[in-house]
Amino acid sequence: MNTENSTGIDTKATAETRVVVIGGGYAGVIAANRLTQNPRVRVELVNPRPDFVERIRLHQLAGGTHAAVADYRQLLAGRVRLVVGTVTRIDASARELTLAPPDEGVKEGTTERVNKEERTLRYDYLVYAVGSGSADPDVPGAAEFAYPLASLEETRRLRTVLDATPATHTVTVVGAGPTGIETAAELAEQGRRVTLACGGTLGPYLHPKARRTVARRLAALGVTVLAGPGTRVAAVARESVTLADGRELPSAVTMWTAGFTVPDLAARSGLRTDALGRLLTDETLTSVDDDRIVAAGDSAAPSGLPLRMSCQIAMPLGAHAADTVLRRIGDEQAKPIAMGFAGQCLSLGRRTGLFQISHRNDVARWIHISGRPGAHLKESICAGIVKQLVREGEKPGSLKWEWAKDPKRAEQLRTRAATGQDHKAVASRSNANSVGINLS
């Protein structure tokens, strides 16, 4: 394994440093693997389940075309210890984590399960990469009758329900962000009768040209798209949904994809967060409360200006978080983040896809790739992400992203500093980005 240190750290130091990564998603795995650049760093990854979830494929799990899981033993560097359990509290002053045991058994190998004798975990540095999940919809009946699909367990539950539901019965997908669009297309392609309740605009991120392309594809698949202000779902019943405009629609299964949030672990542990619960950090991803805690992925709010929750930004954030820790261990100055977006990628069933090209500051451009080329591009991205995780384990430090730097972020930071805006004020206005998260 290549342990060359791209950050210039002296890897001959004799003192071992213990780094714990909370969360085994895209950001967490990249961070854990990248940390092994330094042979004197002991890396432990804590995750609630023994399998890696390919979250960008959960709509495929709902449709029965992919399991949406991968084996951590294939993804993690050999020196990374996987601890299966759930962190319930961070004691920053003691540099200690409290863990709850998992609900099920784990695989053998480098995986260890938290048991009654192992309830705490010590760290020298902590990478906070807890990810995101379904938000409470706060809609009458939604908690009882709607099925979210932001996690593996939620989507497996949904899959079981769909398997027991005749294809001739109408199902409803609530939310027209990427997850909603992909789920509706996946199910409709299999011959199901699908209604997509947008609650506003179809694909709000998309350029109008790309939006029309998506609308045509959904229509060709037979999806009933309900867009506009009156299409917000106001109530959910066992076999129907009621829209804000008063219409009641049949729905044998209602899937909820509108709105995401992050775990409240940081807030419960006394660390400052933004309005959504993301850990507040500076531009190096270091917590504003503790320089031994670094955040990455969906749960990070650098300078109170969080980036859109997505796999494409979670991975460079995870890599940057690892670099920040490695530089601190090597007594070097941590660098600010320098990254941006390429666009948004959607699957529209197995045969068609769309890649919306964007400016680096995450604003959609008029250009998009659709049809079969879009489908091939989407699949190559999904497969390539797993390959990149593996490569980072084999050759830590290999992920590069400087080519995508967004120069306008610096302008935003300067404007905020000039106007005296604080972290929370800016973050609360950015929370609209959490609705309709793109996971790719």
Coordinates of C-alpha atoms in Angstrom, one line a residue:
M1 CA 0.0 0.0 0.0
N2 CA 1.3 3.5 -0.9
T3 CA 1.8 5.6 2.3
E4 CA 3.4 8.6 0.5
N5 CA 2.2 11.7 2.4
S6 CA 0.9 14.2 -0.2
T7 CA 0.4 16.8 2.6
G8 CA 4.1 16.9 3.5
I9 CA 3.7 15.3 6.9
D10 CA 6.7 13.6 8.6
T11 CA 5.4 10.0 8.7
K12 CA 8.4 8.9 10.8
A13 CA 6.9 10.3 14.0
T14 CA 6.8 7.7 16.7
A15 CA 3.7 8.7 18.6
E16 CA 0.5 7.0 17.4
T17 CA -2.5 9.3 16.8
R18 CA -6.0 7.8 17.1
V19 CA -8.6 9.2 14.7
V20 CA -12.2 8.1 14.8
V21 CA -14.5 8.7 11.9
I22 CA -18.3 8.8 12.7
G23 CA -20.3 7.6 9.7
G24 CA -19.4 5.2 7.0
G25 CA -21.0 6.9 4.0
Y26 CA -19.2 8.5 1.0
A27 CA -17.5 11.2 3.1
G28 CA -16.6 8.9 6.0
V29 CA -15.1 6.1 3.9
I30 CA -13.0 8.5 1.8
A31 CA -11.8 10.2 5.0
A32 CA -10.9 7.0 6.7
N33 CA -9.0 5.6 3.8
R34 CA -7.2 8.9 3.2
L35 CA -6.1 9.1 6.8
T36 CA -4.0 6.0 6.3
Q37 CA -1.4 8.1 4.4
N38 CA 0.3 8.5 7.7
P39 CA 1.4 5.0 9.1
R40 CA 1.4 6.4 12.6
V41 CA -2.4 7.2 12.5
R42 CA -4.7 4.6 13.9
V43 CA -8.1 4.9 12.1
E44 CA -11.4 3.6 13.4
L45 CA -14.7 4.0 11.4
V46 CA -17.9 3.8 13.4
N47 CA -21.1 3.0 11.5
P48 CA -24.5 1.7 12.5
R49 CA -24.5 -1.2 10.0
P50 CA -21.9 -3.6 8.7
D51 CA -22.5 -2.8 5.0
F52 CA -21.8 0.3 3.0
V53 CA -24.9 1.8 1.5
E54 CA -24.8 3.0 -2.1
R55 CA -27.2 5.8 -1.3
I56 CA -27.3 7.1 -4.9
R57 CA -28.8 3.7 -5.8
L58 CA -31.6 3.5 -3.2
H59 CA -34.2 4.3 -5.9
Q60 CA -33.0 1.2 -7.7
L61 CA -33.4 -0.8 -4.5
A62 CA -37.0 0.5 -4.3
G63 CA -37.5 -0.7 -7.9
G64 CA -35.7 -4.1 -7.3
T65 CA -32.9 -3.5 -9.8
H66 CA -30.0 -3.2 -7.4
A67 CA -29.2 -4.1 -3.8
A68 CA -27.6 -0.7 -3.1
V69 CA -25.0 -2.2 -0.7
A70 CA -21.3 -2.9 -1.0
D71 CA -18.9 -4.8 1.3
Y72 CA -16.7 -2.6 3.5
R73 CA -14.0 -5.2 3.3
Q74 CA -13.7 -4.3 -0.4
L75 CA -13.8 -0.6 0.2
L76 CA -11.8 0.1 3.3
A77 CA -8.0 0.1 3.6
G78 CA -6.6 -2.8 5.5
R79 CA -5.5 -0.5 8.4
V80 CA -9.0 0.9 9.0
R81 CA -10.9 -0.8 11.8
L82 CA -14.7 -0.9 11.3
V83 CA -16.7 -0.6 14.5
V84 CA -20.4 -1.4 14.1
G85 CA -22.4 0.7 16.5
T86 CA -24.2 4.0 16.9
V87 CA -22.5 7.0 18.6
T88 CA -25.0 8.5 21.0
R89 CA -22.8 11.3 22.5
I90 CA -19.6 13.1 21.9
D91 CA -17.7 14.3 25.0
A92 CA -15.4 16.8 23.4
S93 CA -13.6 17.7 26.6
A94 CA -12.7 14.1 27.4
R95 CA -12.3 13.2 23.7
E96 CA -14.5 10.2 24.1
L97 CA -17.5 8.8 22.3
T98 CA -20.4 6.9 23.9
L99 CA -21.7 4.1 21.7
A100 CA -24.8 1.9 21.6
P101 CA -24.5 -1.6 20.2
P102 CA -25.9 -2.6 16.8
D103 CA -29.2 -4.4 16.5
E104 CA -27.8 -7.2 14.5
G105 CA -24.7 -9.3 14.0
V106 CA -21.8 -8.3 11.9
K107 CA -19.4 -9.9 9.5
E108 CA -16.1 -11.3 10.5
G109 CA -12.8 -9.9 9.4
T110 CA -11.8 -6.3 10.3
T111 CA -15.2 -5.6 11.6
E112 CA -15.8 -5.4 15.4
R113 CA -19.1 -5.1 17.1
V114 CA -19.7 -2.9 20.1
N115 CA -20.6 -5.1 23.1
K116 CA -21.4 -4.6 26.7
E117 CA -17.8 -4.2 27.6
E118 CA -17.1 -1.6 24.9
R119 CA -19.4 1.3 25.4
T120 CA -16.9 4.1 24.9
L121 CA -14.3 5.0 22.3
R122 CA -11.4 7.4 22.8
Y123 CA -10.0 9.7 20.1
D124 CA -7.3 12.3 19.5
Y125 CA -9.1 13.7 16.4
L126 CA -12.7 13.1 15.3
V127 CA -14.1 13.3 11.8
Y128 CA -17.8 14.0 12.0
A129 CA -19.5 12.5 8.9
V130 CA -22.9 11.4 10.1
G131 CA -24.6 12.1 6.8
S132 CA -28.3 13.0 6.4
G133 CA -31.7 11.3 6.5
S134 CA -35.4 11.8 6.1
A135 CA -36.9 14.8 7.8
D136 CA -40.1 14.7 9.8
P137 CA -42.7 15.7 7.1
D138 CA -45.0 17.3 9.6
V139 CA -48.0 16.4 7.5
P140 CA -51.0 14.7 8.9
G141 CA -50.8 11.0 8.3
A142 CA -47.4 11.0 6.7
A143 CA -45.6 9.4 9.7
E144 CA -48.1 6.6 9.8
F145 CA -48.8 5.9 6.1
A146 CA -45.9 7.3 4.0
Y147 CA -42.7 5.5 3.2
P148 CA -39.4 7.5 3.2
L149 CA -36.4 6.1 1.3
A150 CA -33.4 8.0 2.6
S151 CA -31.9 5.0 4.3
L152 CA -31.3 1.3 3.6
E153 CA -33.7 0.1 6.2
E154 CA -36.5 2.5 5.0
T155 CA -36.0 1.5 1.4
R156 CA -36.0 -2.2 2.2
R157 CA -39.3 -1.8 4.1
L158 CA -40.7 0.1 1.1
R159 CA -39.5 -2.6 -1.3
T160 CA -41.4 -5.3 0.7
V161 CA -44.6 -3.2 0.6
L162 CA -44.3 -2.6 -3.2
D163 CA -43.7 -6.3 -3.8
A164 CA -47.1 -7.0 -2.1
T165 CA -48.9 -4.3 -4.1
P166 CA -50.3 -5.1 -7.5
A167 CA -48.8 -3.1 -10.3
T168 CA -52.2 -1.9 -11.4
H169 CA -52.7 0.0 -8.2
T170 CA -51.6 3.7 -8.3
V171 CA -48.6 4.6 -6.1
T172 CA -47.6 8.2 -5.3
V173 CA -44.2 9.7 -5.0
V174 CA -44.1 12.9 -3.0
G175 CA -41.4 15.4 -3.9
A176 CA -39.9 16.3 -7.3
G177 CA -36.2 16.6 -6.4
P178 CA -33.7 14.0 -7.7
T179 CA -34.9 11.2 -5.4
G180 CA -38.5 11.7 -6.3
I181 CA -37.9 11.9 -10.0
E182 CA -35.6 8.8 -10.1
T183 CA -38.0 6.8 -7.9
A184 CA -41.0 7.7 -10.1
A185 CA -39.2 6.8 -13.3
E186 CA -37.8 3.6 -11.9
L187 CA -41.2 2.3 -10.9
A188 CA -43.0 3.5 -13.9
E189 CA -40.6 1.8 -16.2
Q190 CA -41.6 -1.5 -14.6
G191 CA -45.2 -0.9 -15.6
R192 CA -46.5 0.6 -12.3
R193 CA -49.0 3.4 -12.3
V194 CA -47.2 6.3 -10.7
T195 CA -48.3 9.8 -9.6
L196 CA -45.5 12.3 -8.9
A197 CA -46.8 15.1 -6.6
C198 CA -44.2 17.8 -7.0
G199 CA -45.5 20.3 -4.4
G200 CA -44.2 23.0 -6.7
T201 CA -41.8 22.9 -9.6
L202 CA -40.6 19.6 -11.2
G203 CA -36.9 19.4 -10.7
P204 CA -36.3 22.8 -9.2
Y205 CA -32.6 22.6 -9.6
L206 CA -32.8 22.0 -13.4
H207 CA -32.5 24.5 -16.2
P208 CA -35.9 24.9 -18.0
K209 CA -34.5 23.0 -21.0
A210 CA -33.5 20.0 -18.9
R211 CA -36.8 20.2 -17.0
R212 CA -38.7 19.9 -20.2
T213 CA -36.6 16.8 -21.1
V214 CA -37.4 15.2 -17.8
A215 CA -41.1 16.0 -18.2
R216 CA -41.2 14.4 -21.6
R217 CA -39.5 11.2 -20.4
L218 CA -41.8 10.9 -17.4
A219 CA -44.8 11.4 -19.6
A220 CA -43.5 8.7 -22.0
L221 CA -43.2 6.3 -19.0
G222 CA -46.8 7.1 -18.1
V223 CA -46.1 9.1 -14.9
T224 CA -48.8 11.5 -13.9
V225 CA -46.9 14.7 -12.9
L226 CA -48.7 17.1 -10.7
A227 CA -46.9 20.4 -10.5
G228 CA -47.7 23.9 -9.2
P229 CA -48.5 25.4 -5.8
G230 CA -51.7 23.4 -5.2
T231 CA -49.9 20.1 -5.5
R232 CA -48.3 20.1 -2.1
V233 CA -49.4 17.0 -0.2
A234 CA -51.4 18.2 2.8
A235 CA -52.5 14.9 4.2
V236 CA -51.8 11.2 3.8
A237 CA -54.2 8.3 4.5
R238 CA -53.7 4.6 4.1
E239 CA -54.9 4.5 0.5
S240 CA -55.0 8.2 -0.6
V241 CA -53.3 11.5 -0.4
T242 CA -54.9 14.9 -0.2
L243 CA -53.4 17.9 -2.0
A244 CA -53.3 21.5 -0.8
D245 CA -55.9 22.4 -3.4
G246 CA -58.3 19.9 -1.9
R247 CA -58.0 17.1 -4.4
E248 CA -58.0 13.6 -3.0
L249 CA -56.0 11.1 -5.0
P250 CA -55.9 7.3 -4.7
S251 CA -52.5 6.0 -3.5
A252 CA -52.0 2.4 -2.6
V253 CA -48.4 3.2 -1.5
T254 CA -47.2 6.7 -0.8
M255 CA -43.4 7.4 -0.9
W256 CA -42.0 10.5 0.8
T257 CA -38.9 12.1 -0.7
A258 CA -39.6 15.8 0.2
G259 CA -37.2 17.1 2.8
F260 CA -34.0 15.8 4.4
T261 CA -32.3 16.5 7.7
V262 CA -29.1 15.5 9.6
P263 CA -28.8 13.6 12.9
D264 CA -28.8 15.8 16.0
L265 CA -25.7 14.2 17.5
A266 CA -23.6 17.4 17.4
A267 CA -26.4 19.5 19.0
R268 CA -27.0 16.9 21.7
S269 CA -23.3 16.9 22.4
G270 CA -23.2 20.6 23.0
L271 CA -21.5 21.5 19.7
R272 CA -22.8 24.5 17.7
T273 CA -24.8 23.7 14.6
D274 CA -26.7 25.6 11.9
A275 CA -30.5 25.6 11.9
L276 CA -30.7 22.2 10.2
G277 CA -28.2 20.6 12.7
R278 CA -25.1 20.6 10.5
L279 CA -21.9 21.1 12.5
L280 CA -20.6 24.7 12.2
T281 CA -17.0 24.8 11.0
D282 CA -14.5 27.2 9.6
E283 CA -13.3 26.9 6.0
T284 CA -10.8 24.1 6.9
L285 CA -13.9 22.1 8.1
T286 CA -12.8 22.4 11.8
S287 CA -15.5 22.8 14.4
V288 CA -15.9 26.4 15.7
D289 CA -15.9 24.8 19.2
D290 CA -13.1 22.3 19.1
D291 CA -10.0 22.1 16.8
R292 CA -9.9 18.3 17.4
I293 CA -13.2 17.8 15.6
V294 CA -13.5 18.1 11.8
A295 CA -16.7 17.7 9.8
A296 CA -17.4 16.3 6.3
G297 CA -20.2 15.5 4.0
D298 CA -23.9 16.4 4.5
S299 CA -23.4 17.1 8.2
A300 CA -20.9 19.9 7.7
A301 CA -21.7 23.7 7.5
P302 CA -18.4 25.4 6.6
S303 CA -18.6 29.1 7.6
G304 CA -22.3 28.7 7.9
L305 CA -22.5 28.4 4.1
P306 CA -23.1 24.7 3.6
L307 CA -22.7 23.1 0.1
R308 CA -25.6 21.2 -1.4
M309 CA -26.0 17.8 0.1
S310 CA -24.7 15.4 -2.6
C311 CA -22.3 12.5 -3.2
Q312 CA -20.2 14.6 -5.6
I313 CA -19.4 17.1 -2.8
A314 CA -19.4 14.6 0.1
M315 CA -16.3 12.8 -1.2
P316 CA -14.0 15.9 -1.6
L317 CA -15.3 17.2 1.7
G318 CA -14.3 13.9 3.3
A319 CA -10.9 14.0 1.7
H320 CA -10.4 17.6 2.8
A321 CA -11.4 16.7 6.3
A322 CA -8.7 14.0 6.4
D323 CA -6.1 16.4 5.0
T324 CA -7.0 18.9 7.7
V325 CA -6.5 16.2 10.4
L326 CA -3.2 15.0 8.8
R327 CA -1.9 18.6 8.6
R328 CA -2.7 19.2 12.3
I329 CA -1.0 16.0 13.3
G330 CA 2.0 17.2 11.3
D331 CA 2.0 20.7 12.9
E332 CA 1.1 22.2 9.6
Q333 CA -1.5 24.9 8.8
A334 CA -4.7 23.5 7.5
K335 CA -6.0 24.8 4.2
P336 CA -9.5 26.2 3.4
I337 CA -11.8 24.2 1.1
A338 CA -11.5 24.8 -2.6
M339 CA -14.2 22.8 -4.5
G340 CA -17.3 23.2 -6.6
F341 CA -19.9 21.4 -8.5
A342 CA -20.2 19.8 -12.0
G343 CA -23.9 19.5 -12.1
Q344 CA -26.7 17.0 -11.2
C345 CA -27.1 13.5 -12.6
L346 CA -30.5 11.7 -12.8
S347 CA -31.5 8.3 -13.9
L348 CA -34.9 8.1 -15.6
G349 CA -35.3 4.4 -15.5
R350 CA -32.6 1.9 -16.7
R351 CA -32.5 3.1 -20.3
T352 CA -32.5 6.9 -20.0
G353 CA -30.8 9.4 -17.9
L354 CA -29.9 13.1 -17.7
F355 CA -26.8 15.0 -16.7
Q356 CA -27.5 18.7 -15.9
I357 CA -24.3 20.6 -16.4
S358 CA -23.8 23.5 -13.9
H359 CA -21.5 26.3 -13.2
R360 CA -19.0 25.7 -10.4
N361 CA -21.2 27.6 -8.0
D362 CA -23.9 25.0 -8.5
V363 CA -26.2 27.0 -10.8
A364 CA -27.6 25.0 -13.7
R365 CA -26.5 25.9 -17.2
W366 CA -28.5 25.5 -20.4
I367 CA -26.4 22.4 -21.3
H368 CA -27.5 18.9 -20.5
I369 CA -26.9 15.3 -21.7
S370 CA -29.9 13.1 -22.0
G371 CA -31.3 9.8 -23.5
R372 CA -29.1 6.7 -23.6
P373 CA -25.8 8.7 -23.3
G374 CA -27.3 10.3 -20.1
A375 CA -28.1 6.8 -18.8
H376 CA -24.6 5.5 -19.6
L377 CA -23.0 8.6 -17.9
K378 CA -25.2 8.1 -14.8
E379 CA -24.2 4.5 -14.5
S380 CA -20.5 5.2 -15.1
I381 CA -20.6 7.8 -12.3
C382 CA -22.3 5.4 -9.9
A383 CA -19.8 2.6 -10.6
G384 CA -16.9 5.1 -10.7
I385 CA -17.7 6.4 -7.2
V386 CA -17.3 2.9 -5.7
K387 CA -14.1 2.4 -7.7
Q388 CA -12.8 5.7 -6.3
L389 CA -13.5 4.6 -2.7
V390 CA -11.5 1.4 -3.4
R391 CA -8.7 3.4 -5.0
E392 CA -8.4 5.7 -2.1
G393 CA -8.0 2.7 0.2
E394 CA -5.3 1.2 -2.1
K395 CA -3.6 4.5 -2.8
P396 CA -4.6 7.1 -0.1
G397 CA -4.4 10.7 -1.3
S398 CA -5.4 9.8 -4.9
L399 CA -8.7 11.8 -5.0
K400 CA -8.2 15.2 -6.6
W401 CA -10.8 17.9 -7.0
E402 CA -9.0 21.2 -7.3
W403 CA -10.1 21.5 -11.0
A404 CA -13.7 22.1 -9.8
K405 CA -12.9 25.0 -7.5
D406 CA -15.7 27.5 -7.2
P407 CA -14.2 31.1 -7.2
K408 CA -17.5 32.6 -6.2
R409 CA -17.5 31.1 -2.8
A410 CA -14.7 33.4 -1.8
E411 CA -16.9 36.3 -2.9
Q412 CA -19.7 35.1 -0.8
L413 CA -17.5 34.9 2.3
R414 CA -16.1 38.4 1.7
T415 CA -19.7 39.7 1.3
R416 CA -20.8 38.1 4.5
A417 CA -17.8 39.4 6.4
A418 CA -18.4 42.9 5.1
T419 CA -22.0 42.8 6.2
G420 CA -21.3 41.2 9.6
Q421 CA -23.5 38.2 9.0
D422 CA -23.0 35.3 11.5
H423 CA -22.9 31.6 10.8
K424 CA -26.4 30.9 11.9
A425 CA -28.1 33.7 10.1
V426 CA -26.6 32.6 6.8
A427 CA -27.2 28.9 7.4
S428 CA -30.9 29.4 8.2
R429 CA -31.4 31.0 4.8
S430 CA -29.6 28.2 3.1
N431 CA -31.7 25.4 4.4
A432 CA -33.9 25.4 1.3
N433 CA -31.1 23.5 -0.3
S434 CA -31.9 20.5 1.9
V435 CA -35.2 19.9 0.1
G436 CA -34.8 17.5 -2.9
I437 CA -31.2 16.5 -2.1
N438 CA -29.3 15.2 -5.1
L439 CA -27.3 12.1 -3.9
S440 CA -25.2 11.8 -7.0

